[in-house]
CSV table of C-alpha atoms and ligand atoms in Angstrom, one decimal:
chain,number,residue,atom,x,y,z
A,15,MET,CA,-26.4,12.9,-6.8
A,16,SER,CA,-26.4,13.6,-3.4
A,17,ASP,CA,-23.2,13.1,-2.1
A,18,PRO,CA,-20.7,13.3,-5.6
A,19,MET,CA,-17.6,12.9,-3.7
A,20,ALA,CA,-18.7,9.7,-1.7
A,21,ARG,CA,-19.6,8.7,-5.0
A,22,ALA,CA,-16.1,9.6,-6.4
A,23,VAL,CA,-14.1,7.4,-3.5
A,24,GLU,CA,-16.5,4.7,-4.4
A,25,LEU,CA,-15.4,4.8,-8.4
A,26,ALA,CA,-11.8,5.9,-6.7
A,27,SER,CA,-11.4,2.4,-4.3
A,28,ARG,CA,-11.8,0.3,-8.2
A,29,GLY,CA,-8.5,1.3,-9.0
A,30,PRO,CA,-5.4,-0.7,-7.5
A,31,GLU,CA,-4.0,-0.9,-4.3
A,32,HIS,CA,-0.8,-1.8,-5.1
A,33,GLY,CA,1.4,0.3,-7.9
A,34,PRO,CA,3.0,3.7,-7.7
A,35,ASN,CA,-0.3,5.9,-8.6
A,36,PRO,CA,-3.0,6.4,-5.9
A,37,ARG,CA,-6.8,5.0,-6.3
A,38,VAL,CA,-7.9,8.0,-7.4
A,39,GLY,CA,-11.2,8.9,-8.9
A,40,CYS,CA,-13.5,11.8,-10.0
A,41,VAL,CA,-16.9,12.4,-10.3
A,42,LEU,CA,-18.4,15.3,-13.3
A,43,ILE,CA,-21.5,16.8,-12.5
A,44,GLY,CA,-22.8,19.3,-14.9
A,45,ALA,CA,-24.3,23.0,-15.2
A,46,ASN,CA,-27.9,20.9,-15.6
A,47,GLY,CA,-26.8,19.6,-12.0
A,48,HIS,CA,-26.8,15.7,-13.1
A,49,VAL,CA,-23.7,13.8,-13.4
A,50,ALA,CA,-21.6,13.9,-16.7
A,51,GLY,CA,-18.9,11.8,-16.9
A,52,GLU,CA,-17.4,9.6,-14.3
A,53,GLY,CA,-14.1,8.0,-14.1
A,54,PHE,CA,-11.2,6.2,-11.4
A,55,HIS,CA,-7.3,5.6,-12.4
A,56,LEU,CA,-6.1,2.0,-12.8
A,57,GLY,CA,-2.4,2.6,-11.9
A,58,ALA,CA,0.6,3.8,-13.1
A,59,GLY,CA,0.4,4.8,-17.0
A,60,THR,CA,-3.2,4.6,-17.1
A,61,PRO,CA,-5.1,8.3,-17.5
A,62,HIS,CA,-5.9,10.3,-14.7
A,63,ALA,CA,-9.8,10.3,-13.1
A,64,GLU,CA,-10.3,13.7,-14.8
A,65,VAL,CA,-9.1,12.5,-17.9
A,66,ALA,CA,-10.9,9.8,-18.0
A,67,ALA,CA,-14.1,11.4,-16.7
A,68,ILE,CA,-13.9,13.5,-19.1
A,69,GLU,CA,-13.4,10.9,-21.6
A,70,ASP,CA,-16.7,9.8,-20.8
A,71,ALA,CA,-18.4,12.4,-20.7
A,72,ARG,CA,-17.0,12.6,-24.4
A,73,ALA,CA,-18.6,9.1,-24.7
A,74,ARG,CA,-21.9,9.8,-23.3
A,75,GLY,CA,-22.2,13.2,-25.7
A,76,MET,CA,-22.0,15.5,-22.1
A,77,GLU,CA,-21.6,18.9,-21.7
A,78,LEU,CA,-18.9,20.2,-19.6
A,79,ALA,CA,-19.1,24.0,-19.7
A,80,GLY,CA,-20.1,25.1,-16.6
A,81,ALA,CA,-19.4,21.4,-14.9
A,82,THR,CA,-18.3,20.6,-11.0
A,83,ALA,CA,-15.3,18.3,-10.2
A,84,TYR,CA,-15.3,16.6,-7.8
A,85,VAL,CA,-12.0,15.0,-7.3
A,86,THR,CA,-11.0,12.4,-4.1
A,87,LEU,CA,-7.0,13.7,-4.9
A,88,GLU,CA,-5.5,17.2,-5.9
A,89,PRO,CA,-6.3,17.5,-10.0
A,90,CYS,CA,-2.2,17.4,-10.9
A,91,THR,CA,-0.4,20.2,-12.5
A,92,HIS,CA,2.5,17.9,-13.9
A,93,THR,CA,3.5,16.1,-16.7
A,94,GLY,CA,4.4,12.3,-15.3
A,95,ARG,CA,3.6,9.4,-17.2
A,96,THR,CA,0.4,11.5,-18.8
A,97,GLY,CA,-0.3,15.5,-19.1
A,98,PRO,CA,-1.6,17.6,-16.4
A,99,CYS,CA,-5.2,17.6,-15.2
A,100,VAL,CA,-5.6,21.4,-14.3
A,101,ASP,CA,-4.8,21.6,-18.0
A,102,ALA,CA,-7.4,18.7,-18.4
A,103,LEU,CA,-9.8,19.5,-16.5
A,104,SER,CA,-10.0,23.1,-17.7
A,105,ALA,CA,-8.9,22.8,-21.3
A,106,ALA,CA,-13.1,20.7,-21.3
A,107,GLY,CA,-15.0,24.1,-19.8
A,108,VAL,CA,-15.1,22.8,-16.3
A,109,ALA,CA,-16.0,25.9,-13.7
A,110,ALA,CA,-15.5,24.5,-10.3
A,111,VAL,CA,-13.9,21.3,-8.2
A,112,ARG,CA,-13.9,20.3,-5.3
A,113,TYR,CA,-11.1,17.5,-4.0
A,114,ALA,CA,-11.2,15.5,-1.3
A,115,VAL,CA,-7.0,15.2,0.0
A,116,ASP,CA,-4.1,17.9,-0.6
A,117,ASP,CA,-1.6,15.6,-2.9
A,118,PRO,CA,1.3,14.9,-1.1
A,119,ASN,CA,4.0,14.7,-4.4
A,120,PRO,CA,5.6,17.6,-4.9
A,121,ASP,CA,5.6,17.3,-8.7
A,122,ALA,CA,2.4,17.0,-8.9
A,123,ALA,CA,1.2,19.2,-6.0
A,124,GLY,CA,-0.5,22.8,-6.4
A,125,GLY,CA,-2.9,22.1,-8.6
A,126,GLY,CA,-6.2,23.5,-6.8
A,127,GLU,CA,-3.3,26.8,-6.9
A,128,VAL,CA,-2.7,26.9,-10.6
A,129,LEU,CA,-6.8,26.3,-11.1
A,130,ARG,CA,-7.8,29.0,-8.7
A,131,SER,CA,-5.4,31.3,-10.6
A,132,ARG,CA,-6.7,30.7,-13.6
A,133,GLY,CA,-10.4,31.3,-12.2
A,134,VAL,CA,-12.4,27.9,-11.9
A,135,ASP,CA,-13.8,28.6,-8.0
A,136,ALA,CA,-11.2,25.3,-7.1
A,137,GLN,CA,-11.9,24.4,-3.7
A,138,TYR,CA,-10.0,21.8,-1.1
A,139,ALA,CA,-13.4,20.2,0.2
A,140,PRO,CA,-11.5,17.2,2.9
A,141,SER,CA,-13.1,13.9,3.1
A,142,VAL,CA,-12.3,11.3,6.2
A,143,ALA,CA,-13.4,8.3,2.8
A,144,ALA,CA,-10.7,9.4,0.5
A,145,HIS,CA,-8.1,10.6,2.5
A,146,GLU,CA,-8.4,6.4,4.4
A,147,LEU,CA,-8.0,4.5,1.4
A,148,ASN,CA,-5.4,6.0,0.5
A,149,ARG,CA,-4.1,5.8,3.8
A,150,ARG,CA,-1.2,4.5,2.8
A,151,TRP,CA,-0.1,5.8,-0.2
A,152,LEU,CA,-0.1,9.4,1.7
A,153,LEU,CA,2.0,8.3,4.4
A,154,ALA,CA,4.5,6.6,1.5
A,155,VAL,CA,4.8,9.5,-0.6
A,156,ALA,CA,4.7,12.1,2.2
A,157,ARG,CA,7.7,10.2,4.3
A,158,ARG,CA,9.8,9.5,0.6
A,159,ARG,CA,9.8,5.7,1.8
A,160,PRO,CA,6.9,3.0,2.0
A,161,TYR,CA,4.8,2.1,4.6
A,162,VAL,CA,5.6,-0.6,6.1
A,163,ILE,CA,3.9,-3.9,7.7
A,164,ALA,CA,5.5,-6.8,9.8
A,165,LYS,CA,3.3,-10.2,9.1
A,166,TRP,CA,4.1,-13.3,11.3
A,167,ALA,CA,2.0,-16.7,11.6
A,168,ALA,CA,3.0,-17.7,15.6
A,169,THR,CA,1.6,-20.1,18.0
A,170,LEU,CA,0.0,-18.9,21.4
A,171,ASP,CA,3.9,-18.3,22.7
A,172,GLY,CA,5.4,-16.5,20.5
A,173,ARG,CA,7.3,-19.3,18.8
A,174,THR,CA,8.0,-18.7,14.9
A,175,ALA,CA,9.9,-21.6,14.3
A,176,ALA,CA,10.2,-24.9,16.3
A,177,SER,CA,14.0,-24.5,17.7
A,178,ASP,CA,14.9,-27.3,14.9
A,179,GLY,CA,14.4,-25.1,12.5
A,180,SER,CA,10.1,-26.5,11.2
A,181,SER,CA,8.3,-24.3,11.1
A,182,PHE,CA,5.7,-25.1,8.6
A,183,TRP,CA,2.5,-25.5,9.5
A,184,ILE,CA,1.5,-22.9,12.4
A,185,THR,CA,-1.6,-22.0,11.5
A,186,GLY,CA,-4.1,-23.5,8.6
A,187,GLU,CA,-5.3,-22.9,5.9
A,188,ALA,CA,-7.8,-19.8,5.9
A,189,ALA,CA,-5.4,-17.8,7.6
A,190,ARG,CA,-2.5,-18.4,4.9
A,191,GLU,CA,-5.4,-17.1,2.1
A,192,HIS,CA,-5.8,-14.3,4.3
A,193,ALA,CA,-1.7,-13.8,3.6
A,194,HIS,CA,-2.1,-14.9,0.1
A,195,ALA,CA,-4.5,-12.0,-0.2
A,196,VAL,CA,-2.4,-9.2,1.4
A,197,ARG,CA,0.5,-9.9,0.1
A,198,ALA,CA,-1.5,-9.6,-3.8
A,199,GLY,CA,-1.7,-5.5,-2.4
A,200,VAL,CA,1.5,-4.7,-1.7
A,201,ASP,CA,4.8,-3.6,-3.9
A,202,ALA,CA,8.1,-5.4,-2.0
A,203,ILE,CA,7.8,-8.8,0.0
A,204,VAL,CA,11.4,-8.4,2.4
A,205,VAL,CA,12.7,-11.0,3.4
A,206,GLY,CA,16.2,-12.2,5.3
A,207,THR,CA,18.6,-14.4,3.4
A,208,GLY,CA,18.0,-17.0,6.6
A,209,THR,CA,13.8,-16.5,5.3
A,210,VAL,CA,15.7,-17.9,2.0
A,211,ALA,CA,18.0,-20.5,3.0
A,212,MET,CA,15.9,-22.1,5.9
A,213,ASP,CA,12.7,-21.9,4.4
A,214,ASP,CA,13.3,-21.1,0.7
A,215,PRO,CA,9.5,-19.6,0.0
A,216,TRP,CA,7.8,-19.0,-3.5
A,217,LEU,CA,7.3,-15.4,-1.5
A,218,SER,CA,3.7,-14.9,-4.6
A,219,ALA,CA,0.6,-14.0,-4.1
A,220,ARG,CA,-1.3,-16.9,-4.5
A,221,PRO,CA,-5.7,-16.2,-3.5
A,222,GLY,CA,-7.5,-18.3,-4.3
A,223,GLY,CA,-4.5,-20.7,-4.7
A,224,ARG,CA,-4.3,-19.5,-8.6
A,225,GLU,CA,-1.0,-16.9,-8.8
A,226,ASP,CA,-2.5,-12.7,-9.3
A,227,GLY,CA,-1.9,-10.3,-11.8
A,228,HIS,CA,-0.1,-8.6,-9.7
A,229,GLN,CA,3.3,-10.3,-8.2
A,230,PRO,CA,5.2,-8.3,-5.8
A,231,LEU,CA,9.0,-7.4,-6.1
A,232,ARG,CA,10.8,-10.2,-4.2
A,233,VAL,CA,13.5,-7.7,-1.8
A,234,VAL,CA,15.6,-10.4,0.1
A,235,VAL,CA,18.4,-8.6,1.9
A,236,GLY,CA,21.8,-9.7,4.8
A,237,ASN,CA,25.0,-10.0,3.0
A,238,ARG,CA,24.6,-14.6,2.2
A,239,SER,CA,23.8,-15.3,-0.9
A,240,THR,CA,21.6,-18.1,-2.0
A,241,PRO,CA,21.8,-19.2,-5.2
A,242,GLY,CA,19.7,-21.8,-6.8
A,243,ALA,CA,17.1,-20.3,-4.3
A,244,ARG,CA,13.4,-19.7,-5.6
A,245,VAL,CA,12.6,-16.6,-5.3
A,246,TRP,CA,15.4,-16.0,-8.0
A,247,ARG,CA,12.8,-18.1,-10.5
A,248,ASP,CA,12.3,-14.6,-12.3
A,249,ASP,CA,13.6,-11.5,-12.7
A,250,ASN,CA,11.0,-10.4,-10.3
A,251,ALA,CA,13.7,-10.4,-7.4
A,252,ILE,CA,16.4,-8.1,-6.0
A,253,GLU,CA,18.8,-8.6,-3.9
A,254,LEU,CA,20.2,-6.2,-0.9
A,255,ARG,CA,23.2,-6.6,0.2
A,256,THR,CA,22.3,-5.0,3.8
A,257,HIS,CA,21.6,-5.5,7.0
A,258,ASP,CA,21.4,-1.3,6.9
A,259,VAL,CA,16.8,-0.3,7.4
A,260,GLY,CA,17.1,3.0,5.7
A,261,VAL,CA,19.6,1.5,2.9
A,262,VAL,CA,16.9,-1.3,2.0
A,263,LEU,CA,13.7,1.5,2.2
A,264,ALA,CA,14.8,3.8,0.5
A,265,ALA,CA,15.7,1.8,-2.0
A,266,LEU,CA,11.3,0.6,-2.5
A,267,HIS,CA,10.9,3.9,-2.2
A,268,GLU,CA,13.9,4.9,-5.1
A,269,ARG,CA,11.9,1.5,-7.2
A,270,GLU,CA,8.6,3.8,-6.2
A,271,CYS,CA,7.1,0.2,-4.0
A,272,ARG,CA,4.1,2.7,-1.8
A,273,VAL,CA,3.5,-0.8,0.2
A,274,VAL,CA,6.8,-3.2,1.8
A,275,LEU,CA,5.8,-6.3,3.8
A,276,ILE,CA,8.3,-7.7,5.6
A,277,GLU,CA,7.8,-11.2,6.4
A,278,GLY,CA,10.6,-11.9,8.6
A,279,GLY,CA,12.7,-13.7,9.7
A,280,SER,CA,13.3,-12.7,13.4
A,281,VAL,CA,16.5,-11.1,13.4
A,282,VAL,CA,14.4,-8.9,10.2
A,283,THR,CA,11.0,-8.3,11.8
A,284,THR,CA,13.5,-7.0,14.6
A,285,ALA,CA,15.7,-5.0,12.5
A,286,PHE,CA,12.6,-3.0,10.9
A,287,LEU,CA,10.6,-2.5,14.7
A,288,HIS,CA,14.4,-1.6,16.3
A,289,ALA,CA,14.6,0.7,13.3
A,290,ASP,CA,11.0,2.6,14.4
A,291,VAL,CA,9.6,2.4,10.3
A,292,VAL,CA,7.0,-0.2,11.0
A,293,ASP,CA,3.7,1.1,10.8
A,294,GLU,CA,1.6,-1.6,11.2
A,295,ILE,CA,1.7,-5.6,12.1
A,296,HIS,CA,-0.8,-8.8,11.0
A,297,ALA,CA,0.3,-10.7,13.8
A,298,TYR,CA,-1.1,-14.4,13.1
A,299,VAL,CA,-2.2,-16.8,16.1
A,300,ALA,CA,-2.4,-20.1,16.2
A,301,PRO,CA,-3.9,-21.5,19.8
A,302,MET,CA,-0.7,-24.0,19.7
A,303,VAL,CA,2.5,-23.9,22.2
A,304,LEU,CA,6.2,-24.8,21.0
A,305,GLY,CA,7.6,-23.3,24.8
A,306,ALA,CA,10.9,-23.1,22.7
A,307,GLY,CA,12.3,-22.1,18.9
A,308,THR,CA,12.7,-18.4,16.9
A,309,SER,CA,10.4,-16.0,18.7
A,310,ALA,CA,8.9,-13.6,16.0
A,311,VAL,CA,10.5,-10.8,17.5
A,312,GLY,CA,14.1,-10.7,19.8
A,313,ASP,CA,15.4,-7.9,21.8
A,314,LEU,CA,14.7,-3.8,20.8
A,315,GLY,CA,16.6,-3.0,24.2
A,316,ILE,CA,12.3,-2.1,26.3
A,317,ARG,CA,13.4,-3.1,30.0
A,318,THR,CA,10.4,-1.5,31.1
A,319,MET,CA,6.4,-1.6,30.0
A,320,ALA,CA,6.4,2.4,29.9
A,321,ASP,CA,8.5,0.9,26.6
A,322,ALA,CA,6.6,-1.2,24.8
A,323,LEU,CA,6.1,-0.5,21.4
A,324,ARG,CA,2.1,0.2,21.7
A,325,GLY,CA,0.2,-0.2,18.8
A,326,GLN,CA,-3.9,0.1,18.4
A,327,ASN,CA,-5.8,-2.7,17.8
A,328,LEU,CA,-7.3,-2.2,13.9
A,329,ALA,CA,-8.1,-5.2,13.1
A,330,THR,CA,-9.7,-9.2,14.8
A,331,THR,CA,-10.1,-11.0,12.0
A,332,SER,CA,-10.5,-15.1,13.3
A,333,LEU,CA,-9.6,-16.9,10.0
A,334,GLY,CA,-10.2,-21.3,11.0
A,335,GLU,CA,-8.8,-21.8,14.1
A,336,ASP,CA,-6.0,-18.5,13.8
A,337,VAL,CA,-6.8,-15.2,15.0
A,338,LEU,CA,-5.1,-12.7,13.2
A,339,ILE,CA,-4.8,-9.1,15.5
A,340,VAL,CA,-3.8,-6.2,13.0
A,341,ALA,CA,-1.9,-3.5,14.9
A,342,ARG,CA,-1.0,0.2,14.0
A,343,LEU,CA,2.3,1.5,14.9
A,344,GLU,CA,2.5,4.6,12.5
A,345,LYS,CA,2.5,8.2,14.1
A,346,GLY,CA,1.7,11.5,12.3
A,347,LEU,CA,-0.8,12.4,8.8
B,423,AOF,C1,-3.0,9.2,-10.5
B,423,AOF,N1,-4.6,8.7,-10.4
B,423,AOF,O1,-5.9,10.2,-11.0
B,423,AOF,C2,-4.5,11.7,-10.7
B,423,AOF,C3,-2.8,12.0,-9.8
B,423,AOF,O2,3.4,10.4,-13.4
B,423,AOF,P1,2.0,9.7,-13.5
B,423,AOF,O3,1.0,10.7,-14.2
B,423,AOF,O4,1.7,8.5,-13.0
B,423,AOF,O5,1.2,10.6,-12.0
B,423,AOF,C4,1.4,10.0,-10.7
B,423,AOF,C5,0.8,11.6,-10.0
B,423,AOF,O6,-0.9,12.2,-10.7
B,423,AOF,C6,0.4,10.7,-8.9
B,423,AOF,O7,1.7,11.0,-7.8
B,423,AOF,C7,-0.3,12.3,-7.9
B,423,AOF,O8,0.5,13.2,-7.4
B,423,AOF,C8,-1.5,12.7,-9.3
B,423,AOF,N2,-2.8,12.8,-9.3
B,423,AOF,N3,-1.7,10.8,-9.8
B,423,AOF,O9,-2.1,7.7,-10.5
B,423,AOF,C9,-4.6,9.8,-10.7
B,423,AOF,N4,-5.2,12.6,-10.3
B,424,ZN,ZN1,-3.7,13.9,-13.0
């Protein structure tokens, strides 16, 4: 095995993108230098990667005394939904641990130190790929608030609806399909009551035209009531009667939402941008001009070019006639 940590990252990436827990992979190399077991985490409530790898080694009848564990995240010390991985690793006789990212979760962190105190050769072995895989999760846990993506579909002149309120459709099939795949990877979708009243959206994740097994929580913010709207079709939806962005983020953090998608309308999107909590923008742009109507983003109080919110262009993707620009605004980590 040339690079067990790279393999661990590859395994980790098979875990689900959404959910409260990180994507973690583990490779156990036996004292003989051969792979003894592999595992990855399948989401909250299922075994952690380390335990999955130990179980895999047992199922294969492999010896773990003197083994080295390569884990993409520092092994946990806590009993949460499952037991502490530091105990599982030491009980299995693992002699050395290499972990690629320090755990930012205060309840679970400190595994490296605990293992060293037990005589295990545990070392932090940073990997950019491991960090990148859980970038959003790491930020969400460290900042105690969800990672925020603001998304809109606009015309070339930045309009998201015509002046009569109509907005179907700005972007084409391919862009809408892409947006459904993004929805399937997030924990919650936030919209304002205005959007619910005007568009009556389903806010479901339907990649490939079919409801995904994971449906994000639908979150409606604002003071208006919207009885009978499609968002209320089942109980995977909540109403937050506030305009305070901090209150919305605290409520979603409380529910262990790590990544949230703001889908408008303009008032809500503007409020999140104004509060400086948007980490990423997904702007779908259609080759269309309206000249009048709603702007994707309202006044942010920016009066001069030097004060513009400047993102880093992470990706530009052609989707049929349309283009998606993904810009990262996030600071830190
Ligand atoms: C995971 N998978 O493979 C590892 C994790 O309370 P629990 O049991 O759901 O544990 C979640 C925490 O455990 C998580 O926030 C992280 O700090 C730590 N390690 N978590 O979900 C894993 N190794
Ligand atoms: Zn664990």
